[in-house]
Each structure stands twice: as structure tokens, then as C-alpha cells.
mmCIF file of C-alpha atoms and ligand atoms in Angstrom:
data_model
loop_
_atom_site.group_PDB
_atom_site.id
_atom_site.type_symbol
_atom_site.label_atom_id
_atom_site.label_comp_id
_atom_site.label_asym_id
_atom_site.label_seq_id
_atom_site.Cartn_x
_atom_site.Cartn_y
_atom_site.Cartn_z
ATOM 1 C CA UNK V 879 -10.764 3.300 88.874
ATOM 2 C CA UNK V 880 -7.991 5.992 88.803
ATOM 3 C CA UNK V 881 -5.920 7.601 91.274
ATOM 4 C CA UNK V 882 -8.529 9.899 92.604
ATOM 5 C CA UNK V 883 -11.267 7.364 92.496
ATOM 6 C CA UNK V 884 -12.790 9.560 89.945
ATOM 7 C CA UNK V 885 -14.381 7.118 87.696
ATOM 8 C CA UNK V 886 -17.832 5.579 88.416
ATOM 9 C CA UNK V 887 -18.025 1.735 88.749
ATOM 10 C CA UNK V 888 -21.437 1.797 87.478
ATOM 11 C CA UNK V 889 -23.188 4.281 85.682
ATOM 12 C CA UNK V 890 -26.746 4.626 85.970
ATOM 13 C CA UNK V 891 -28.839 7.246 83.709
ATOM 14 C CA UNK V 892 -32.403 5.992 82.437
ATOM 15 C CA UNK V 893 -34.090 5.669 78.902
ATOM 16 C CA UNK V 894 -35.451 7.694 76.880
ATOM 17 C CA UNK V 895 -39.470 7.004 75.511
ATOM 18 C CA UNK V 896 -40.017 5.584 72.111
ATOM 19 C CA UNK V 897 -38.994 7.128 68.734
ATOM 20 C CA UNK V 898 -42.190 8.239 67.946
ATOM 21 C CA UNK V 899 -42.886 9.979 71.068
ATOM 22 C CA UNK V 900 -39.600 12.244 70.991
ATOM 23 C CA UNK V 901 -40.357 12.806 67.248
ATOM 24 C CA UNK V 902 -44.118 13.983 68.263
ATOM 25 C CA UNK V 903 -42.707 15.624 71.628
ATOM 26 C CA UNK V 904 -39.910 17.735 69.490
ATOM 27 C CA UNK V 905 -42.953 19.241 67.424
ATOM 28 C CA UNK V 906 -44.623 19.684 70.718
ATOM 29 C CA UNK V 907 -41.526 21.948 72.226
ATOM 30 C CA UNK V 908 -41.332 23.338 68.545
ATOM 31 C CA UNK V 909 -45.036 24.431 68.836
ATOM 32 C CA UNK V 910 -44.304 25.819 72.896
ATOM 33 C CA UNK V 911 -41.114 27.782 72.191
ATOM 34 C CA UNK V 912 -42.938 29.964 69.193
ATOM 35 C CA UNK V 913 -45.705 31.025 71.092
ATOM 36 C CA UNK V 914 -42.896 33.667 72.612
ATOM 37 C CA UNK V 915 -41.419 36.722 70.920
ATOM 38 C CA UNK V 916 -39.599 38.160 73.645
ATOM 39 C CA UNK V 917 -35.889 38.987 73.950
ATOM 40 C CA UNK V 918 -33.938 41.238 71.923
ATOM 41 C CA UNK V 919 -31.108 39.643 69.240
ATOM 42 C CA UNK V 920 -27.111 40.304 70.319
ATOM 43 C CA UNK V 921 -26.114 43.529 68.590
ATOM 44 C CA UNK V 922 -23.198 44.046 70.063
ATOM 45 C CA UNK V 923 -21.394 41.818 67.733
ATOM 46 C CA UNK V 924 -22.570 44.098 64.495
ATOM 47 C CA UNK V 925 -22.591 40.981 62.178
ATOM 48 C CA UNK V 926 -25.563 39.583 64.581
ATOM 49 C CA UNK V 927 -27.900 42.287 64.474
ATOM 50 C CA UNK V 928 -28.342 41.040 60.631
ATOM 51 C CA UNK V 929 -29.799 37.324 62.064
ATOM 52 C CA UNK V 930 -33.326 37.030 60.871
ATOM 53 C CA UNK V 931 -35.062 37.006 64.523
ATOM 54 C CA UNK V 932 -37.733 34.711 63.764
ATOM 55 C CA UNK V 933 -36.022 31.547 62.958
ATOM 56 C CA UNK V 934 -36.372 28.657 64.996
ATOM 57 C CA UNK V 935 -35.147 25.408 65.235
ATOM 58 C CA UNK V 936 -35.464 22.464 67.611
ATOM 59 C CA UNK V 937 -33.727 18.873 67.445
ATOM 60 C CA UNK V 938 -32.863 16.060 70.056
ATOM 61 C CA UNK V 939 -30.400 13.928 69.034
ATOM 62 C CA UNK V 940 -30.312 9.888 70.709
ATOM 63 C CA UNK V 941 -27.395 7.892 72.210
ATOM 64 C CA UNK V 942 -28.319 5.238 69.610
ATOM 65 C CA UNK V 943 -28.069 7.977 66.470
ATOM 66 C CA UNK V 944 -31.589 8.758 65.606
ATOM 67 C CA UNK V 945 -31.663 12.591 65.055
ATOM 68 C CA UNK V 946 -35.258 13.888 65.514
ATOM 69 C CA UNK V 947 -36.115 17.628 64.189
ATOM 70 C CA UNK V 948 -38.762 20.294 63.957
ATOM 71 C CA UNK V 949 -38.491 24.135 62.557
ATOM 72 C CA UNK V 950 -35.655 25.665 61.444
ATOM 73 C CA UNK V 951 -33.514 22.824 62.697
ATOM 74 C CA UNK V 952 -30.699 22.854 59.776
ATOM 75 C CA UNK V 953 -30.567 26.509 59.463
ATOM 76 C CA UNK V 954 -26.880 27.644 60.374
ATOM 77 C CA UNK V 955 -25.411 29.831 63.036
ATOM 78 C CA UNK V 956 -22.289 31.022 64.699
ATOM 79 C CA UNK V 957 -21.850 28.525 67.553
ATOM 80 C CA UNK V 958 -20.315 31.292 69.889
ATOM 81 C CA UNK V 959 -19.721 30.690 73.948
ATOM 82 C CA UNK V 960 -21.394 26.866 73.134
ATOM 83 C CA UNK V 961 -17.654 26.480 71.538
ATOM 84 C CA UNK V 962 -16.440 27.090 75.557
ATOM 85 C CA UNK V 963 -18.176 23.599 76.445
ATOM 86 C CA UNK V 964 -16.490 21.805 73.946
ATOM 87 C CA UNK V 965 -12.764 23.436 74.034
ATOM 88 C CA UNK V 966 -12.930 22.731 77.215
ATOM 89 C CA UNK V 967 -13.611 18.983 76.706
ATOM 90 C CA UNK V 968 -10.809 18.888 74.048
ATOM 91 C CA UNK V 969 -8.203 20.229 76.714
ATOM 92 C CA UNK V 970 -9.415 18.025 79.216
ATOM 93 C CA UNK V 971 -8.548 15.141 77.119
ATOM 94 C CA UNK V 972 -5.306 16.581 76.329
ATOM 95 C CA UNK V 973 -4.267 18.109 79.715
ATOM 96 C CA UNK V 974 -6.493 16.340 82.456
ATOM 97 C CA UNK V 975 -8.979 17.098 84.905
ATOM 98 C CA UNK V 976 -6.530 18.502 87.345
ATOM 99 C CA UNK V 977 -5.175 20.389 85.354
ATOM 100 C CA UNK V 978 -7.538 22.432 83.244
ATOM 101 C CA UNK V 979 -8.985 23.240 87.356
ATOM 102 C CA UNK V 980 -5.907 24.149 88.704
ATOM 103 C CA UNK V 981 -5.304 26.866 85.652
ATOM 104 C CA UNK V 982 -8.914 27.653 84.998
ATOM 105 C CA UNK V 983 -11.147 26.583 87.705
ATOM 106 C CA UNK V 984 -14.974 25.414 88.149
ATOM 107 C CA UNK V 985 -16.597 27.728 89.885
ATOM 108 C CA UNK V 986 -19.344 30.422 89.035
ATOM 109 C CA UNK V 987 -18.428 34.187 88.815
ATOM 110 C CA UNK V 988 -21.725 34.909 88.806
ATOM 111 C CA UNK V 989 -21.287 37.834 86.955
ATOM 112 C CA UNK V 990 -21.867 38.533 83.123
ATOM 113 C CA UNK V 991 -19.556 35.969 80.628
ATOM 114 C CA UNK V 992 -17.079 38.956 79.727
ATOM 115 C CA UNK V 993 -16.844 40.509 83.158
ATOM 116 C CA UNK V 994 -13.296 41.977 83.615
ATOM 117 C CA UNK V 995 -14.224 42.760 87.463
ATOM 118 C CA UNK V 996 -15.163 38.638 87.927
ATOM 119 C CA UNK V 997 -10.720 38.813 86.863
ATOM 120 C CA UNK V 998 -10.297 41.371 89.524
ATOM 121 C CA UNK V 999 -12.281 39.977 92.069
ATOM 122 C CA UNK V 1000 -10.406 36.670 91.664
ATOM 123 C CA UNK V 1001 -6.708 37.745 91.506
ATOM 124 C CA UNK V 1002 -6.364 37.371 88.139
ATOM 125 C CA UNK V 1003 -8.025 33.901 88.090
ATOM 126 C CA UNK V 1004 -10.285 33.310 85.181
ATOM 127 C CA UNK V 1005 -12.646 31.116 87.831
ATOM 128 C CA UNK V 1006 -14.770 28.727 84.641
ATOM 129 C CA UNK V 1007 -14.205 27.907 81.518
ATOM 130 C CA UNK V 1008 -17.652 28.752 80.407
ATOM 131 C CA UNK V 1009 -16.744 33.015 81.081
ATOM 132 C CA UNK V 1010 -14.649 34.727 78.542
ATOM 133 C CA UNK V 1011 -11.829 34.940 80.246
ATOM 134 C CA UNK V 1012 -11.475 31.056 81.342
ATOM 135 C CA UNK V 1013 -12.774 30.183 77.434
ATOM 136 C CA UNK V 1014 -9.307 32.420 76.349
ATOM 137 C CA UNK V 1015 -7.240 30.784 79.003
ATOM 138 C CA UNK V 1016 -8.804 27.215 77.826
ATOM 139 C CA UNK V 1017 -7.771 27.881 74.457
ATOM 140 C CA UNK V 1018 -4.717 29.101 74.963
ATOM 141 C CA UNK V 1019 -3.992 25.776 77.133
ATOM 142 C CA UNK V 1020 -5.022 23.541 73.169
ATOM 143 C CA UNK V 1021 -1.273 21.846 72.794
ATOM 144 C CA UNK V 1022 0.073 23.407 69.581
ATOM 145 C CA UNK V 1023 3.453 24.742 68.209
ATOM 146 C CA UNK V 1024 1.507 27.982 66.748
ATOM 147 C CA UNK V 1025 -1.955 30.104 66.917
ATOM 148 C CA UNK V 1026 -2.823 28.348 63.255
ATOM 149 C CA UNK V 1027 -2.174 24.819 64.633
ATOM 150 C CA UNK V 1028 -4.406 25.404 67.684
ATOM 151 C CA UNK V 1029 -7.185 26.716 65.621
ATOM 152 C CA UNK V 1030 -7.112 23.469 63.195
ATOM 153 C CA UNK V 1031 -7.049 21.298 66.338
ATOM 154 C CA UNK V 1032 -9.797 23.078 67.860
ATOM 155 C CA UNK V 1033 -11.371 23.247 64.515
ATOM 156 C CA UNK V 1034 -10.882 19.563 63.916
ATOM 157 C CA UNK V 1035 -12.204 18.498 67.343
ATOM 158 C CA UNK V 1036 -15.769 20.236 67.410
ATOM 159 C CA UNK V 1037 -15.815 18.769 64.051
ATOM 160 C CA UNK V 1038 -15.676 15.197 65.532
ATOM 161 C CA UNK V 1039 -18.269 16.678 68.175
ATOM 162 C CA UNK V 1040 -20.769 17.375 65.280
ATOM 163 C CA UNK V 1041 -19.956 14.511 62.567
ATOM 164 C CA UNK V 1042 -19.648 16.655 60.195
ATOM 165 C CA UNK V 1043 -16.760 19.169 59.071
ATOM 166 C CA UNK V 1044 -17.887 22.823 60.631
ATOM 167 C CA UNK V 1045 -16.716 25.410 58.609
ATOM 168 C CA UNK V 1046 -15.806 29.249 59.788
ATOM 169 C CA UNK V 1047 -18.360 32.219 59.277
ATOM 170 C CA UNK V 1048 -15.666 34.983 57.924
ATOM 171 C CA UNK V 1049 -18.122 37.693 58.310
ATOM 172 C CA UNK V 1050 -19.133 37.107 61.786
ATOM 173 C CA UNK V 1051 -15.237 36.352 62.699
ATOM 174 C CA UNK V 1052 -14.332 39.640 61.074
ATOM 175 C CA UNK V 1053 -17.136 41.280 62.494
ATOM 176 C CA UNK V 1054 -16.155 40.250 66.086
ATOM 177 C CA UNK V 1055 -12.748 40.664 65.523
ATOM 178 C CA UNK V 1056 -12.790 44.309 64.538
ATOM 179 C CA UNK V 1057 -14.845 44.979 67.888
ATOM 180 C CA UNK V 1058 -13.877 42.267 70.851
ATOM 181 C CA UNK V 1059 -11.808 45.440 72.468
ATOM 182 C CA UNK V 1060 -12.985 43.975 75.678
ATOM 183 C CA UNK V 1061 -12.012 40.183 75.344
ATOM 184 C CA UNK V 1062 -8.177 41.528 74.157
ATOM 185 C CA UNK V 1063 -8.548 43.482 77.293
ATOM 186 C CA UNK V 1064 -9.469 40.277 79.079
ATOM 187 C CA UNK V 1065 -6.976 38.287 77.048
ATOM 188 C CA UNK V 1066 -4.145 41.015 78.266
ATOM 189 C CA UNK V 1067 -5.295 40.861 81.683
ATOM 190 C CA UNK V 1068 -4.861 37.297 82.299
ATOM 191 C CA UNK V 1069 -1.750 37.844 80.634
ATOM 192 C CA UNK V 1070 -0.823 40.010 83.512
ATOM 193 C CA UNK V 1071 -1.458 38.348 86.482
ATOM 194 C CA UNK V 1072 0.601 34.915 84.626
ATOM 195 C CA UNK V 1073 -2.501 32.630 83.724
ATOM 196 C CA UNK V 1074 -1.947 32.694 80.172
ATOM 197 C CA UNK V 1075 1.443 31.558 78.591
ATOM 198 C CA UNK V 1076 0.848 31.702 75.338
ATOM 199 C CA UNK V 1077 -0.052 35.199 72.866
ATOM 200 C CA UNK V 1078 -2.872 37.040 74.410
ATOM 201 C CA UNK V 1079 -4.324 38.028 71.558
ATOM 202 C CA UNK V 1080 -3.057 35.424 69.475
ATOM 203 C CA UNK V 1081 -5.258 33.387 71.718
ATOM 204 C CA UNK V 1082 -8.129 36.126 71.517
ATOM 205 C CA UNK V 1083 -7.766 35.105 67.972
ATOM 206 C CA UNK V 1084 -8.604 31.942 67.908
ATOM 207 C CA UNK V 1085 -11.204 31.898 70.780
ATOM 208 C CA UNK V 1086 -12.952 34.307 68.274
ATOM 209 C CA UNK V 1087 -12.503 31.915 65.554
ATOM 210 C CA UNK V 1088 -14.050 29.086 66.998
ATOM 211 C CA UNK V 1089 -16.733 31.341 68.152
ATOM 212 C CA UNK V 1090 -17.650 31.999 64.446
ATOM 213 C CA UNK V 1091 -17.829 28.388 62.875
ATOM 214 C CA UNK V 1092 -21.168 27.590 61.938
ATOM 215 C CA UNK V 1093 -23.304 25.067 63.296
ATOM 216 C CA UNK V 1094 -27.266 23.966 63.103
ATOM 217 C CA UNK V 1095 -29.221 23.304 65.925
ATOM 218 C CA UNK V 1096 -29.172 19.452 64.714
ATOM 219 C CA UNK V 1097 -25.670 19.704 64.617
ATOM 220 C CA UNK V 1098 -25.923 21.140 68.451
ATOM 221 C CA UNK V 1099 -28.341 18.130 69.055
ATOM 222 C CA UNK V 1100 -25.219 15.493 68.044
ATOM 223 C CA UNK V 1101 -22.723 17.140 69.788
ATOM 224 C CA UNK V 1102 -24.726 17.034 73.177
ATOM 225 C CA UNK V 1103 -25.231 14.031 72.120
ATOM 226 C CA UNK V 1104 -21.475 12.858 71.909
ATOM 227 C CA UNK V 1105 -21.056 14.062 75.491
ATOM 228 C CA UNK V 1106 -24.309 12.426 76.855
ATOM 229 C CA UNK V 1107 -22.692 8.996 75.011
ATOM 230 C CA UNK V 1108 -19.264 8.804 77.590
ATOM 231 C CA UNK V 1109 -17.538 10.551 74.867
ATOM 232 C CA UNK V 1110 -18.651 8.603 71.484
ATOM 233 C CA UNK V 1111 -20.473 10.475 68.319
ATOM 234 C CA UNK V 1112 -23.593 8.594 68.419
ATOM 235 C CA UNK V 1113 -23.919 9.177 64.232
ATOM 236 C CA UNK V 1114 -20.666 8.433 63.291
ATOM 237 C CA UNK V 1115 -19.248 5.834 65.785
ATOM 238 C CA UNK V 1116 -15.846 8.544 66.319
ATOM 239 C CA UNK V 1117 -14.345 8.462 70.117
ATOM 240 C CA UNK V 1118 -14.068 12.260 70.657
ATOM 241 C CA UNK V 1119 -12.584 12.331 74.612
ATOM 242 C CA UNK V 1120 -12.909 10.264 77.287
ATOM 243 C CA UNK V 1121 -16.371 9.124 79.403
ATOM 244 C CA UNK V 1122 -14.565 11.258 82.419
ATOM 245 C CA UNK V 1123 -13.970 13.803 80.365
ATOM 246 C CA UNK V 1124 -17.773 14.104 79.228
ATOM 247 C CA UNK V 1125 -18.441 13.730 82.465
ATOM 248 C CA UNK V 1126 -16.122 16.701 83.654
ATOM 249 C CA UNK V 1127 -17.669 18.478 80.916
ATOM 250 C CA UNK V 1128 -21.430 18.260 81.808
ATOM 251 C CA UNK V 1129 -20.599 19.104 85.856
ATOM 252 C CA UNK V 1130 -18.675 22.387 84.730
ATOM 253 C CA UNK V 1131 -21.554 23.100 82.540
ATOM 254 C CA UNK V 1132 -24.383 22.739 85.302
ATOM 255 C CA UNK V 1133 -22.949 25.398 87.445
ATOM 256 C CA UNK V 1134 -21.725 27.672 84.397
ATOM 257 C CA UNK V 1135 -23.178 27.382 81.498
ATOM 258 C CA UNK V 1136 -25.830 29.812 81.403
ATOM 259 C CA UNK V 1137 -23.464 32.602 83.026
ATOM 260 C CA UNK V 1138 -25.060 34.345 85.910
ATOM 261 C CA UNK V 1139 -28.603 32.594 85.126
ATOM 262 C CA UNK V 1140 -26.813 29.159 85.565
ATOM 263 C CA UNK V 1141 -28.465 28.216 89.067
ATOM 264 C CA UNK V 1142 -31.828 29.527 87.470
ATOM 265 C CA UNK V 1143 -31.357 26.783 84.375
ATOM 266 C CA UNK V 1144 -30.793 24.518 86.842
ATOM 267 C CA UNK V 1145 -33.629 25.086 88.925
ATOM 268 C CA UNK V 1146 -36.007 25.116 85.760
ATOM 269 C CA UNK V 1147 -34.435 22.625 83.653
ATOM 270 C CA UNK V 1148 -31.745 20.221 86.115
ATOM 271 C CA UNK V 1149 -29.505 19.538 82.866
ATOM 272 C CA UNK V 1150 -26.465 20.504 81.972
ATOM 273 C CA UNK V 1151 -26.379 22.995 79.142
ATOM 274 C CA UNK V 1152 -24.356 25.696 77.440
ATOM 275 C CA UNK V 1153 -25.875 29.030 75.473
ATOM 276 C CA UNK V 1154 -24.339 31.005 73.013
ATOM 277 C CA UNK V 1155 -25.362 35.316 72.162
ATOM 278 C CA UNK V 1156 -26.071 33.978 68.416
ATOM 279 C CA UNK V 1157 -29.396 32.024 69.780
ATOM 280 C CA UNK V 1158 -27.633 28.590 70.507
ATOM 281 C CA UNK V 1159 -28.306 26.263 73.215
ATOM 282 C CA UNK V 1160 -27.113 22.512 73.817
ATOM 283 C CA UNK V 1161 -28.263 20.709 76.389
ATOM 284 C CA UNK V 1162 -26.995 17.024 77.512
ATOM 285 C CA UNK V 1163 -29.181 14.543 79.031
ATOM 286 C CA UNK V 1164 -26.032 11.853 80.434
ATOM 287 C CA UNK V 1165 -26.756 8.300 78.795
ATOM 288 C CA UNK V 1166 -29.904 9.282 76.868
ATOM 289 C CA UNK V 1167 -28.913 12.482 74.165
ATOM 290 C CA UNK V 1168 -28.341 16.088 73.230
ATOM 291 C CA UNK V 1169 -31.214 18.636 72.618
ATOM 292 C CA UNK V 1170 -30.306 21.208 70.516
ATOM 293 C CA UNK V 1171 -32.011 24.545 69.897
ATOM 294 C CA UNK V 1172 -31.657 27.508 67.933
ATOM 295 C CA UNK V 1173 -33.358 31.081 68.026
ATOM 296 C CA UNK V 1174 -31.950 34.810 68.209
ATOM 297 C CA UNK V 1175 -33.938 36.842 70.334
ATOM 298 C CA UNK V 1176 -32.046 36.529 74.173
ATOM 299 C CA UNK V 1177 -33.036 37.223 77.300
ATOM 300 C CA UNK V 1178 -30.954 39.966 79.219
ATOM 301 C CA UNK V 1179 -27.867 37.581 80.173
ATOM 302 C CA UNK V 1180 -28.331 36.717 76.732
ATOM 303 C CA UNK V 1181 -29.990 33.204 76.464
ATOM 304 C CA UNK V 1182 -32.467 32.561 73.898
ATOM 305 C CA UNK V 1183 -35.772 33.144 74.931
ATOM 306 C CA UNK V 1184 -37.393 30.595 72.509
ATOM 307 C CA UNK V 1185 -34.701 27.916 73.327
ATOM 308 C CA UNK V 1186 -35.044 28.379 76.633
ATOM 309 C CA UNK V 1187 -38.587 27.560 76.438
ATOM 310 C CA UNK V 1188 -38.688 24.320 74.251
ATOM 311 C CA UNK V 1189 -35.756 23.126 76.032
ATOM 312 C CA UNK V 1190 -37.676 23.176 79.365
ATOM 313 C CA UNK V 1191 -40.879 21.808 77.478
ATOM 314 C CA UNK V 1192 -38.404 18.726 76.142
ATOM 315 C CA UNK V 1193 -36.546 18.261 79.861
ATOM 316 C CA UNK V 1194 -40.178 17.719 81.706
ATOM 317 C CA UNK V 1195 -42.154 15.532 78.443
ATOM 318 C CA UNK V 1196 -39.030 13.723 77.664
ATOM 319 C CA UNK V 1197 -38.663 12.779 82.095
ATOM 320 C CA UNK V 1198 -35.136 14.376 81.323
ATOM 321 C CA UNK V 1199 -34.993 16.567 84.574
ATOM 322 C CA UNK V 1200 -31.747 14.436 87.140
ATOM 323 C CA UNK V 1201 -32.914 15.916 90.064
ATOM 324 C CA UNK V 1202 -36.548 14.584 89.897
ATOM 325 C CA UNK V 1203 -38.024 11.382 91.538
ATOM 326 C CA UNK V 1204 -41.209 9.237 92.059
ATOM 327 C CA UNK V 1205 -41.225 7.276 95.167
ATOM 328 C CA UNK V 1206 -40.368 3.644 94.817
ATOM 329 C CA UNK V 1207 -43.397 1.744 94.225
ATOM 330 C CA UNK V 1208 -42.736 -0.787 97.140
ATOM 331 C CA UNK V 1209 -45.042 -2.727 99.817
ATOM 332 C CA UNK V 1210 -46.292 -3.452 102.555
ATOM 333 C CA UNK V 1211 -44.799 -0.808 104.876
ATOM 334 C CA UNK V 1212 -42.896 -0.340 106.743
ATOM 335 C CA UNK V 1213 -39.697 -1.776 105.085
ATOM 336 C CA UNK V 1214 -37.953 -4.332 106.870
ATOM 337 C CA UNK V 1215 -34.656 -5.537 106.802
ATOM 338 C CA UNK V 1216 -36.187 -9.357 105.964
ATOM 339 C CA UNK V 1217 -37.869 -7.608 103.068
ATOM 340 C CA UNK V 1218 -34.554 -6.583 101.804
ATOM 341 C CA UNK V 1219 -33.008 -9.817 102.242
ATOM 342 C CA UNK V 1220 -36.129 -12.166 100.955
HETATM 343 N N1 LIG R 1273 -17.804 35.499 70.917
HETATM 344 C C1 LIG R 1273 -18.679 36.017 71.936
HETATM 345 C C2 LIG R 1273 -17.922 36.939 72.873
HETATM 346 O O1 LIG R 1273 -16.823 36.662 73.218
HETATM 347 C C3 LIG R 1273 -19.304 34.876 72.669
HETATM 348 C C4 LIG R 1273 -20.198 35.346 73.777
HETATM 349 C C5 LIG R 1273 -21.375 34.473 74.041
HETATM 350 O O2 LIG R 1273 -21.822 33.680 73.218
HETATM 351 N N2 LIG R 1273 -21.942 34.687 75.198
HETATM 352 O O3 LIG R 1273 -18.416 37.953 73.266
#
């Protein structure tokens, strides 16, 4: 138990069902989420508008390693704002839970993710660390003597998160880079009103870096995973933070990580999850995995339309949902205290 009384004596969370019903149930959700062709793909990024709109990928990864897949599961794409969740876990680690609050906060803007007016509004506070601005702030908080160091630590880490060495998409970084006017605004902005110490847009930089590294929605699946498993890669055995900091990490994302459709994801899904403009979406069941999807076309806040779908399909067939309940299966009534005791 620390200081704060933080940390849970007991942790209670649930199974999942058998092997063989995820692996038919992750066809199932496969099956569900292509039955839609709405949304539109991000264009706004140029580089994205090229993404091939009807690929599709579902996976669910377990706390005990087995990876199940359907679709386009291995197909590759810039990881984007689902970088956010796991910066964010990195600095924890590094910096703490107070601090990483104190300088970037917890709490919804409930405005779009690169809002300058959410800054205004909040006098100069970037408010989460799932919005652009508390994503630069987060990354500008990674200890490191210089902008190359942070990205190879920040590099490095979501590496541990996915098992696997994740390697940077140069034409999607350059193609974000030559048009994120507004995040250097943001960047600058912070700058002003004292939140950031380190180079703006040296931190711009980087944030935009780790928004291009490539992942799979498999990949996504393991990293959700890592956080569902107090911290541990359930494939490859690696510590990555701290169960408190997973924790941390999965309350943040329940209020913020689907921007200003977070309560809505919530409602529909009740799991913590994090989306990203290239067609990402992780989600983290706590003590049973990661679900991991992958399509381009978004919905107007910009989740994707066909993850959104299989990942709600997964959360009810898979019992994945925290907020639901059965009653107790308990008799005769009414309970008495000598029932309790016998
Ligand atoms: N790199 C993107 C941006 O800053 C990430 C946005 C997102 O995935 N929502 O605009």
C-alpha cells in the first residue's frame, strides 16, 4: 500500500471463455464490423487519404499470451493518438501519478483532440493526456538530455508494449510534419502559458514521430494486452511499467480516450480504450486482454466506424462490459445476517 493508499489489496477482474470460443467469437465481430461501410478515411493528414478503406482487421490478445485473429489483422498502420495511451504510461512510470496530473491533468475537454479553445478555456492547461495538447506536454515530460533521446525512449517503450520492435512510417511522419501547423500552434501555446519546459516544437517533433510508427491491429491486441496484465507483455514475459501505472492508464483512458465521444464509448462499450485518425483502436479488458482493431473509414470525431462495431460485438460476447451484473444467485430470501455467518 503506498502513501496515498492507491494500490488495491486485492484485485478482482473475471475470466475470459475458452480459447475456442474467443477464436470463433473474433470471426464473429470480424463478420459484424464488415457489414458497415460508413465513415469517411482522415484526409487531413495527406499521407492518409492513400489508406486502402476497406481493410479490416480484428484480434484479441489474452493475459496468458494466446493471440487470436481474423481479417486484416497483421496489416500495418500508423498508430497515431493510440501512441497518447501509451506515452502516457511510460511517463507515469518515470514521473508518477501525481505528477503527470498535476502538469497534464485527467479530465475531459470534451471538445475535438486538437482543440486550441479546450487550451483557452483552461488557462493554458492541456486538461488529458489523450488531447493533443496534453499528448505534446506528455512527451515533452519523457526524461531525456535531447529531442533524439526522447524519441528512442519513447520508441523503445511502445516497443516493449507490442513485443516486437515498431518501426517509423517516414512518409506518414513527413506527411504530418509538413502540415501539423495547428499542433506547433498548440505546442507554442502551452509554451506560453509555462506548461511545457522543454522545445515546443522539438516536442511537436517527436509527438509526430511516435504518431507515425507502424503497428498491426495484433500488435494493438498485445499492447492492450500488456496493460490489462498489471503492466507485463503477456507474449514476451517483459515488465513494461508498473500494475498502478496500467491501472492509471486504463482510468485516464475511460474518460478520454475517444475524445468528445468518450462518455458515448463508455456507455456502449464500459472499457477503457484509445482510437487513433489512421483506423486504430485498443481496447483493455483489466486482468483478461487487449482487443485490437483496425479499419480507416471514421466516424465524425474520427473513430473507426468498423472498429467501433466489432469492438462492441467482442465487449458484450466476450462478458467484457465492467459495469454489467447478474444478480447473485442466492436463497431463500430474504438474506439474513445468520445466513452470512453459517
Ligand atoms: N497525429 C495526429 C494529430 O496530431 C493524431 C490524431 C489522432 O489520431 N486523433 O493530428
Amino acid at each position: 500500500m503506498d502513501d496515498l493508499g492507491r494500490t488495491p489489496a486485492r484485485v478482482s477482474t473475471g475470466t475470459l471463455p475458452g480459447r475456442d470460443d474467443v477464436e470463433r467469437l473474433v470471426d464473429d465481430a470480424y463478420r459484424y464490423g464488415l457489414a458497415s461501410r460508413d465513415g469517411e478515411i482522415a484526409t487531413y493528414i495527406p499521407r492518409l487519404a492513400q489508406a486502402d478503406p476497406e481493410l479490416f482487421g480484428v484480434s484479441v490478445a489474452e493475459v496468458d499470451g494466446a493471440v487470436h485473429t481474423a481479417g486484416d489483422a497483421d496489416a500495418v498502420f500508423s498508430i497515431q493518438s493510440i501512441s497518447k495511451a501509451f506515452v502516457y504510461a511510460l511517463v507515469c512510470e518515470e514521473l508518477g501519478h501525481e505528477t503527470v496530473r498535476e502538469r497534464v491533468g485527467v479530465n475531459n475537454t470534451g471538445l475535438a483532440f486538437n482543440s486550441v479553445v479546450a487550451i483557452e478555456l483552461n488557462d493554458g492547461h492541456p486538461m488529458n493526456p489523450m488531447v493533443n495538447a496534453g499528448a505534446i506536454a506528455t512527451t515533452a515530460l519523457v526524461p531525456a538530455a535531447s529531442a533524439e533521446e526522447r524519441w528512442a525512449r519513447i520508441q523503445h517503450g511502445l516497443s516493449a508494449f507490442a513485443g516486437r520492435r515498431l518501426e517509423l512510417d517516414g512518409e506518414v511522419y513527413t506527411s504530418e510534419a509538413d502540415t501539423n501547423q495547428r499542433n506547433r500552434a498548440i505546442g507554442t501555446l502551452l509554451q506560453a502559458y509555462g506548461r511545457i519546459d522543454a522545445d515546443p516544437l522539438a516536442a511537436v517533433d517527436v509527438y509526430t514521430r511516435q504518431c507515425s510508427l507502424l503497428v498491426s491491429a495484433a500488435d494493438l491486441a498485445v499492447m492492450g494486452a500488456t496493460l490489462a496484465d498489471g503492466g507485463v507483455n503477456p507474449v514476451t514475459g517483459e515488465r513494461v511499467v508498473s500494475p498502478a501505472v496500467a491501472r492509471d492508464t486504463l482510468a485516464v483512458l475511460a474518460s478520454t480516450g475517444l475524445y468528445e465521444r468518450s462518455g458515448e464509448w463508455l456507455f456502449e462499450i464500459g472499457l477503457p480504450g484509445k482510437s487513433g485518425v489512421a483506423g486504430g483502436i485498443v481496447t483493455i479488458s483489466p486482468g483478461k486482454g487487449g482487443i485490437g482493431v483496425f479499419s480507416p473509414r471514421l466516424d465524425s470525431a474520427g473513430n473507426s466506424v468498423r472498429g467501433q462495431r466489432a469492438t462492441r460485438f467482442l465487449s458484450r460476447a466476450l462478458g467484457l462490459d465492467v459495469f454489467a451484473s447478474e444478480a447473485h444467485e442466492h436463497g431463500p430470501y430474504p438474506y439474513t445476517r445468520e445466513m452470512g455467518s453459517a
